[in-house]
XYZ file of C-alpha atoms in Angstrom:
433
model
C -54.664 112.053 6.651
C -53.000 112.831 10.078
C -54.525 115.578 12.145
C -52.133 118.517 12.612
C -51.849 121.195 15.321
C -52.379 124.407 13.430
C -52.180 128.144 14.384
C -53.992 130.684 12.328
C -53.023 134.355 12.861
C -55.944 136.669 11.735
C -59.613 136.198 12.274
C -60.968 138.114 9.285
C -62.737 136.562 6.200
C -59.663 134.524 5.193
C -58.418 133.651 8.658
C -61.685 132.741 10.229
C -62.724 130.608 7.217
C -59.356 128.970 7.065
C -59.479 128.070 10.801
C -63.022 126.888 10.738
C -62.515 124.733 7.589
C -59.338 123.252 8.679
C -60.866 122.262 11.985
C -63.810 120.796 10.023
C -61.243 118.648 8.181
C -60.156 117.277 11.529
C -57.150 119.319 12.472
C -56.700 121.042 15.760
C -56.704 124.742 15.247
C -56.034 127.816 17.404
C -57.111 131.125 15.660
C -55.538 134.335 16.944
C -56.282 138.030 16.443
C -55.013 141.229 17.964
C -58.622 142.595 18.459
C -59.490 141.559 22.040
C -63.188 142.333 21.567
C -63.384 140.249 18.379
C -61.724 137.305 20.092
C -64.232 137.575 23.031
C -67.076 137.586 20.566
C -65.775 134.530 18.722
C -65.303 132.641 21.986
C -68.929 133.436 22.722
C -69.958 132.120 19.354
C -70.611 135.478 17.683
C -69.176 135.526 14.221
C -69.786 139.117 13.041
C -69.216 138.123 9.403
C -72.008 137.584 6.979
C -70.837 134.334 5.325
C -72.954 131.252 4.657
C -72.079 128.192 6.751
C -69.278 129.896 8.604
C -71.060 130.279 11.932
C -72.101 126.593 11.676
C -68.554 125.456 11.177
C -67.213 127.652 13.965
C -69.796 126.182 16.347
C -69.043 122.671 15.171
C -65.285 123.124 15.633
C -65.554 124.708 19.089
C -67.999 122.170 20.326
C -65.661 119.337 19.226
C -62.688 121.034 20.893
C -60.824 121.275 17.538
C -61.168 125.122 17.255
C -60.118 127.586 19.871
C -59.564 131.367 19.812
C -56.899 133.485 21.578
C -55.442 137.002 21.562
C -52.110 137.483 19.743
C -49.926 135.329 17.612
C -47.678 134.328 20.507
C -50.715 132.882 22.398
C -51.446 130.803 19.354
C -47.968 129.350 18.947
C -47.244 128.712 22.645
C -47.067 124.976 23.499
C -50.039 123.575 25.078
C -49.333 120.285 26.887
C -47.165 118.120 24.636
C -48.448 119.358 21.269
C -46.293 122.115 19.640
C -47.679 123.961 16.710
C -46.738 122.263 13.416
C -48.114 124.759 10.905
C -48.751 128.540 11.353
C -50.976 130.282 8.812
C -50.542 134.085 8.304
C -53.975 135.363 7.367
C -53.328 138.997 8.345
C -54.407 142.082 6.323
C -52.169 143.152 3.402
C -53.945 146.447 2.425
C -52.955 148.680 -0.511
C -50.110 150.835 0.626
C -48.522 153.973 -0.681
C -48.335 153.920 -4.492
C -50.541 150.814 -4.782
C -48.137 148.234 -3.363
C -49.216 145.812 -0.714
C -48.465 146.892 2.921
C -46.760 143.962 4.644
C -46.455 145.657 8.073
C -48.850 143.005 9.660
C -46.860 140.104 8.206
C -43.680 141.531 9.447
C -45.060 142.227 12.978
C -46.275 138.649 13.248
C -42.853 137.316 12.109
C -41.122 139.346 14.739
C -43.513 138.211 17.484
C -43.264 134.509 16.907
C -39.718 134.194 15.624
C -38.300 132.855 18.876
C -41.356 130.932 19.840
C -41.734 128.621 16.786
C -40.696 125.050 17.467
C -38.103 123.341 15.256
C -39.729 121.906 12.150
C -42.644 124.308 12.132
C -43.903 125.475 8.709
C -45.002 129.123 8.353
C -47.550 129.576 5.552
C -48.456 132.881 3.881
C -52.164 132.645 3.123
C -52.814 136.292 2.686
C -52.212 137.808 -0.805
C -48.645 138.974 -0.738
C -46.175 140.217 -3.360
C -43.778 137.937 -5.137
C -40.771 137.379 -2.922
C -42.622 137.637 0.422
C -41.882 134.087 1.393
C -38.127 134.810 1.041
C -38.577 138.059 2.974
C -40.476 136.241 5.709
C -37.783 133.539 5.912
C -35.185 136.301 6.263
C -37.250 137.952 9.022
C -37.640 134.723 10.934
C -33.979 133.928 10.792
C -34.698 130.306 11.510
C -33.058 127.635 9.318
C -35.189 125.020 11.139
C -38.455 126.658 10.084
C -39.696 126.469 6.527
C -41.856 129.155 4.777
C -44.565 128.119 2.289
C -46.784 130.175 0.108
C -50.420 128.883 -0.097
C -52.586 131.539 -1.555
C -56.316 131.619 -0.891
C -58.921 131.732 -3.507
C -62.017 132.492 -1.471
C -64.857 134.644 -2.675
C -66.815 136.587 -0.060
C -70.370 135.096 0.096
C -69.100 131.608 -0.943
C -65.900 131.364 1.089
C -66.666 128.189 2.901
C -67.827 126.366 -0.254
C -64.702 127.629 -2.075
C -62.415 126.320 0.622
C -64.119 122.892 0.918
C -64.710 122.568 -2.885
C -61.678 124.244 -4.412
C -60.813 124.372 -8.147
C -57.235 123.888 -7.107
C -54.794 123.980 -4.213
C -51.545 125.946 -4.919
C -48.560 125.397 -2.651
C -45.124 126.842 -3.273
C -41.870 126.533 -1.367
C -38.131 126.187 -2.014
C -38.343 123.204 0.426
C -40.247 120.340 -1.222
C -41.008 118.444 1.946
C -42.535 121.501 3.548
C -44.759 122.153 0.495
C -45.905 118.485 0.596
C -46.762 118.762 4.362
C -48.912 121.833 3.642
C -50.610 120.226 0.660
C -51.430 117.162 2.781
C -53.605 119.320 5.033
C -56.097 119.442 2.169
C -55.861 115.770 1.181
C -59.539 115.030 2.035
C -60.740 117.564 -0.517
C -59.353 115.656 -3.515
C -58.621 118.829 -5.460
C -55.914 119.233 -8.138
C -52.797 120.332 -6.438
C -50.091 122.612 -7.872
C -46.761 122.213 -6.244
C -44.279 124.831 -7.279
C -41.732 127.349 -5.908
C -42.787 130.198 -3.552
C -42.453 132.979 -6.108
C -44.695 131.171 -8.623
C -47.329 130.380 -5.968
C -47.352 133.983 -4.930
C -47.708 135.173 -8.566
C -50.637 132.830 -9.149
C -53.014 134.819 -6.952
C -52.330 138.145 -8.570
C -52.318 136.670 -12.094
C -55.795 135.110 -11.411
C -57.333 138.188 -9.913
C -55.921 140.514 -12.454
C -57.207 138.380 -15.345
C -60.727 138.364 -13.808
C -60.599 142.139 -13.280
C -59.567 142.672 -16.933
C -62.392 140.341 -17.998
C -64.927 142.451 -16.083
C -63.480 145.714 -17.547
C -63.645 144.245 -20.929
C -67.351 143.376 -20.730
C -68.120 146.788 -19.154
C -66.374 148.407 -22.179
C -68.308 146.104 -24.434
C -71.598 147.080 -22.864
C -70.801 150.785 -23.491
C -70.284 149.872 -27.169
C -73.521 147.999 -27.237
C -75.416 151.028 -25.882
C -73.957 153.112 -28.682
C -74.534 150.530 -31.516
C -77.879 149.320 -30.364
C -76.735 145.791 -29.649
C -77.785 143.802 -26.575
C -74.840 142.805 -24.278
C -76.819 140.021 -22.711
C -77.098 138.362 -26.129
C -73.506 139.142 -26.962
C -72.162 137.610 -23.741
C -74.364 134.544 -24.043
C -72.841 133.912 -27.409
C -69.368 134.457 -25.987
C -69.951 132.367 -22.886
C -70.588 129.179 -24.854
C -67.112 129.273 -26.106
C -65.220 127.005 -23.786
C -62.134 129.102 -24.310
C -63.870 132.111 -22.710
C -66.504 130.719 -20.380
C -69.567 132.484 -18.997
C -68.209 133.579 -15.581
C -67.302 137.278 -15.047
C -69.154 138.403 -18.212
C -71.899 140.451 -16.429
C -71.541 144.241 -16.840
C -72.097 146.412 -13.824
C -70.985 149.574 -12.048
C -67.335 148.366 -11.819
C -65.384 145.874 -9.731
C -64.398 146.345 -6.145
C -64.173 144.583 -2.934
C -61.153 143.615 -0.790
C -59.175 141.836 -3.536
C -59.400 143.042 -7.106
C -58.597 146.731 -6.662
C -55.736 145.883 -4.243
C -54.306 143.000 -6.275
C -54.369 144.790 -9.654
C -52.583 147.824 -8.260
C -50.083 145.585 -6.528
C -49.331 143.699 -9.713
C -48.780 146.975 -11.602
C -46.336 148.024 -8.699
C -44.598 144.643 -8.876
C -43.975 145.003 -12.580
C -42.768 148.546 -12.165
C -40.324 147.415 -9.442
C -38.979 144.883 -11.871
C -38.463 147.599 -14.574
C -41.493 146.580 -16.634
C -44.839 148.138 -17.650
C -48.106 146.278 -17.448
C -50.404 148.389 -19.707
C -53.037 145.760 -19.986
C -53.699 145.736 -16.198
C -53.382 149.479 -16.025
C -56.027 149.910 -18.660
C -58.319 147.561 -16.831
C -57.984 149.729 -13.771
C -58.718 152.889 -15.711
C -61.665 151.344 -17.447
C -63.068 150.373 -14.003
C -62.683 153.964 -12.706
C -64.409 155.327 -15.804
C -67.317 152.848 -15.346
C -68.522 154.643 -12.218
C -68.743 157.906 -14.195
C -70.692 156.133 -16.921
C -73.272 154.965 -14.378
C -73.725 158.536 -13.112
C -74.220 159.619 -16.684
C -77.044 157.126 -16.988
C -78.678 158.446 -13.782
C -78.249 162.081 -14.994
C -79.724 161.142 -18.401
C -82.729 159.614 -16.653
C -83.507 162.429 -14.196
C -81.838 165.546 -15.668
C -79.745 167.772 -13.349
C -78.721 165.871 -10.190
C -78.583 168.878 -7.840
C -81.547 168.330 -5.496
C -82.658 165.129 -7.109
C -83.810 162.372 -4.784
C -82.124 159.091 -5.642
C -83.232 155.716 -4.118
C -80.172 153.364 -4.094
C -80.851 149.628 -4.014
C -77.486 148.177 -2.847
C -74.364 149.359 -1.000
C -72.108 146.347 -0.592
C -69.558 145.530 -3.251
C -71.375 142.329 -4.173
C -74.394 140.420 -3.052
C -74.135 137.879 -0.251
C -71.801 139.937 1.944
C -71.862 142.887 4.255
C -68.478 144.155 2.981
C -68.395 147.783 1.774
C -64.641 147.789 1.021
C -63.978 149.535 -2.368
C -67.725 149.047 -3.127
C -68.528 150.402 -6.664
C -71.962 151.350 -5.283
C -70.279 153.772 -2.769
C -68.047 155.109 -5.485
C -71.199 155.966 -7.599
C -72.949 157.396 -4.471
C -69.979 159.738 -3.903
C -70.216 160.957 -7.455
C -73.859 161.510 -7.166
C -73.657 163.338 -3.963
C -70.864 165.540 -5.308
C -73.383 166.795 -7.921
C -75.929 167.489 -5.164
C -78.091 164.454 -5.321
C -79.932 163.401 -2.106
C -79.357 159.734 -1.530
C -81.338 157.153 0.390
C -80.160 153.476 0.274
C -81.382 150.015 1.233
C -79.175 147.031 1.276
C -80.114 143.713 2.909
C -76.490 143.183 4.060
C -75.974 146.736 5.331
C -79.062 148.079 7.398
C -77.330 150.856 9.223
C -75.027 153.697 8.347
C -71.289 153.129 8.679
C -69.598 156.266 9.952
C -66.981 157.483 7.497
C -68.176 155.114 4.838
C -71.799 155.906 4.091
C -71.696 159.519 5.291
C -73.182 160.770 1.958
C -76.022 158.343 2.154
C -79.137 157.924 4.438
C -79.276 154.173 5.055
C -82.711 152.675 5.662
C -83.975 149.270 6.575
C -86.883 149.090 4.152
C -86.815 149.374 0.333
C -90.055 151.370 0.495
C -88.322 154.019 2.485
C -85.541 154.182 -0.055
C -88.046 154.567 -2.792
C -90.189 157.287 -1.192
C -90.375 160.394 -3.394
C -87.328 159.246 -5.386
C -86.762 160.771 -8.829
C -85.107 157.479 -9.686
C -84.158 154.092 -8.216
C -80.746 152.891 -8.944
C -79.820 149.186 -8.624
C -76.068 149.048 -7.635
C -75.715 145.541 -5.988
C -76.947 142.363 -7.490
C -79.017 141.105 -4.455
C -81.610 138.476 -5.688
C -84.069 139.951 -3.222
C -84.463 142.980 -5.481
C -86.114 140.807 -8.174
C -88.805 139.875 -5.696
C -89.738 143.433 -4.689
C -93.328 144.561 -5.085
C -92.762 146.977 -7.927
C -96.368 148.035 -8.027
C -96.211 149.106 -4.458
C -92.954 150.848 -4.952
C -94.502 152.659 -7.923
C -96.997 154.129 -5.496
C -94.371 155.883 -3.318
C -91.730 157.045 -5.835
C -91.680 160.486 -7.296
C -90.973 159.188 -10.805
C -91.194 155.632 -11.979
C -87.627 155.318 -13.356
C -85.207 152.513 -12.647
C -81.547 152.647 -13.606
C -80.371 148.962 -13.299
C -76.529 149.096 -13.363
C -76.429 145.271 -12.889
C -78.955 144.298 -15.525
C -80.544 142.352 -12.532
C -84.312 143.055 -12.973
C -86.797 141.788 -15.521
C -87.549 144.873 -17.695
C -91.095 143.394 -18.535
C -91.973 143.247 -14.829
C -90.937 146.830 -14.439
C -92.790 148.006 -17.395
C -95.958 146.264 -16.239
C -95.569 148.247 -13.002
C -95.288 151.414 -14.944
C -91.535 151.980 -14.672
C -89.106 152.989 -17.217
C -86.158 150.645 -17.106
C -82.669 151.645 -18.101
C -79.927 148.944 -18.191
C -76.333 148.601 -19.156
C -75.672 147.707 -22.819
C -79.256 146.509 -23.222
C -81.743 147.419 -25.874
């Protein structure tokens, strides 16, 4: 494998992980961001992202001189000595825009900024999740016949992003120029992962297809859990029986308060919009989205059933982030449930190991504390909303001494009901007997 000179634009989860891991693989990487303060923190070794091993790889790359940070895409592309950039990764935000479609303003802005700076033979890679057709659109914006555009979607899960990058299930690379696709695929040669070489449109579709499938699977098991509640079946036994079927698999079969985060809500909505723009309906994905929205209401119903009227009820929340192992609150189902509880007059106090302080505009309806005992004090119910393993290790006997009522609504089926019952708590799960 030959070391390449790579520019990565965007220093968020995807961009920083991509830059650090490519540097770890031996490439020379410059990572750029428009946030001056963020760049200064990264240059000082401050990561600012809760992601296992990421800080270690950033330190390793900068110490070895293989990883640098700068402000602005132009700075990352500019020639340094005799080494022009060979590959430019676009890892900029593509948030949900009006009507659910992906907002490509950041992609377009970077293309305009670097168009005249890219050296001949450079390959521009869309790493962010983008709608089908973005590679062609980017090529048109660049207006450079001597610059190829490649789609190389990321499959990184927050909390395991570094491991996902370095131990991938597959590498997907798509372009209408085969030689450019092969150059990008070669960047990952040390990983030994199965590689799918295809056209750009198919590569772009892979990411949406995969995420929508996982979202539908989660919505399916949540609907199944509701049915188990009604019929007296145990969803844990049901999903165990399903998971042994190799055609189904055990992953994404855990019921909960709904799916969220930076990917699934955005990507499912975007796929529905892509279908609509093509004159098609996608009722299966639309139903998954609707089921997910309804799931938050069902969790509130469980809390209401446990404590009675919510007006004035004190609720201790265990978990705020959209999943364990991250500090990300984007589209968190825990916050969605909190908003519904607050709308009915509940008083909310929350503890989350990844979010120990209030976030203005995000956790306004919740008093955030740094100790689970404070969250539990005088609570009419404790509600588990994020699957942090730490919650299994809590001293439930001690918590029982400070709560107002010994009731736990476990929307993740995370806790051992027998441990809770021995501590005097009533335990209410999702789809469990």
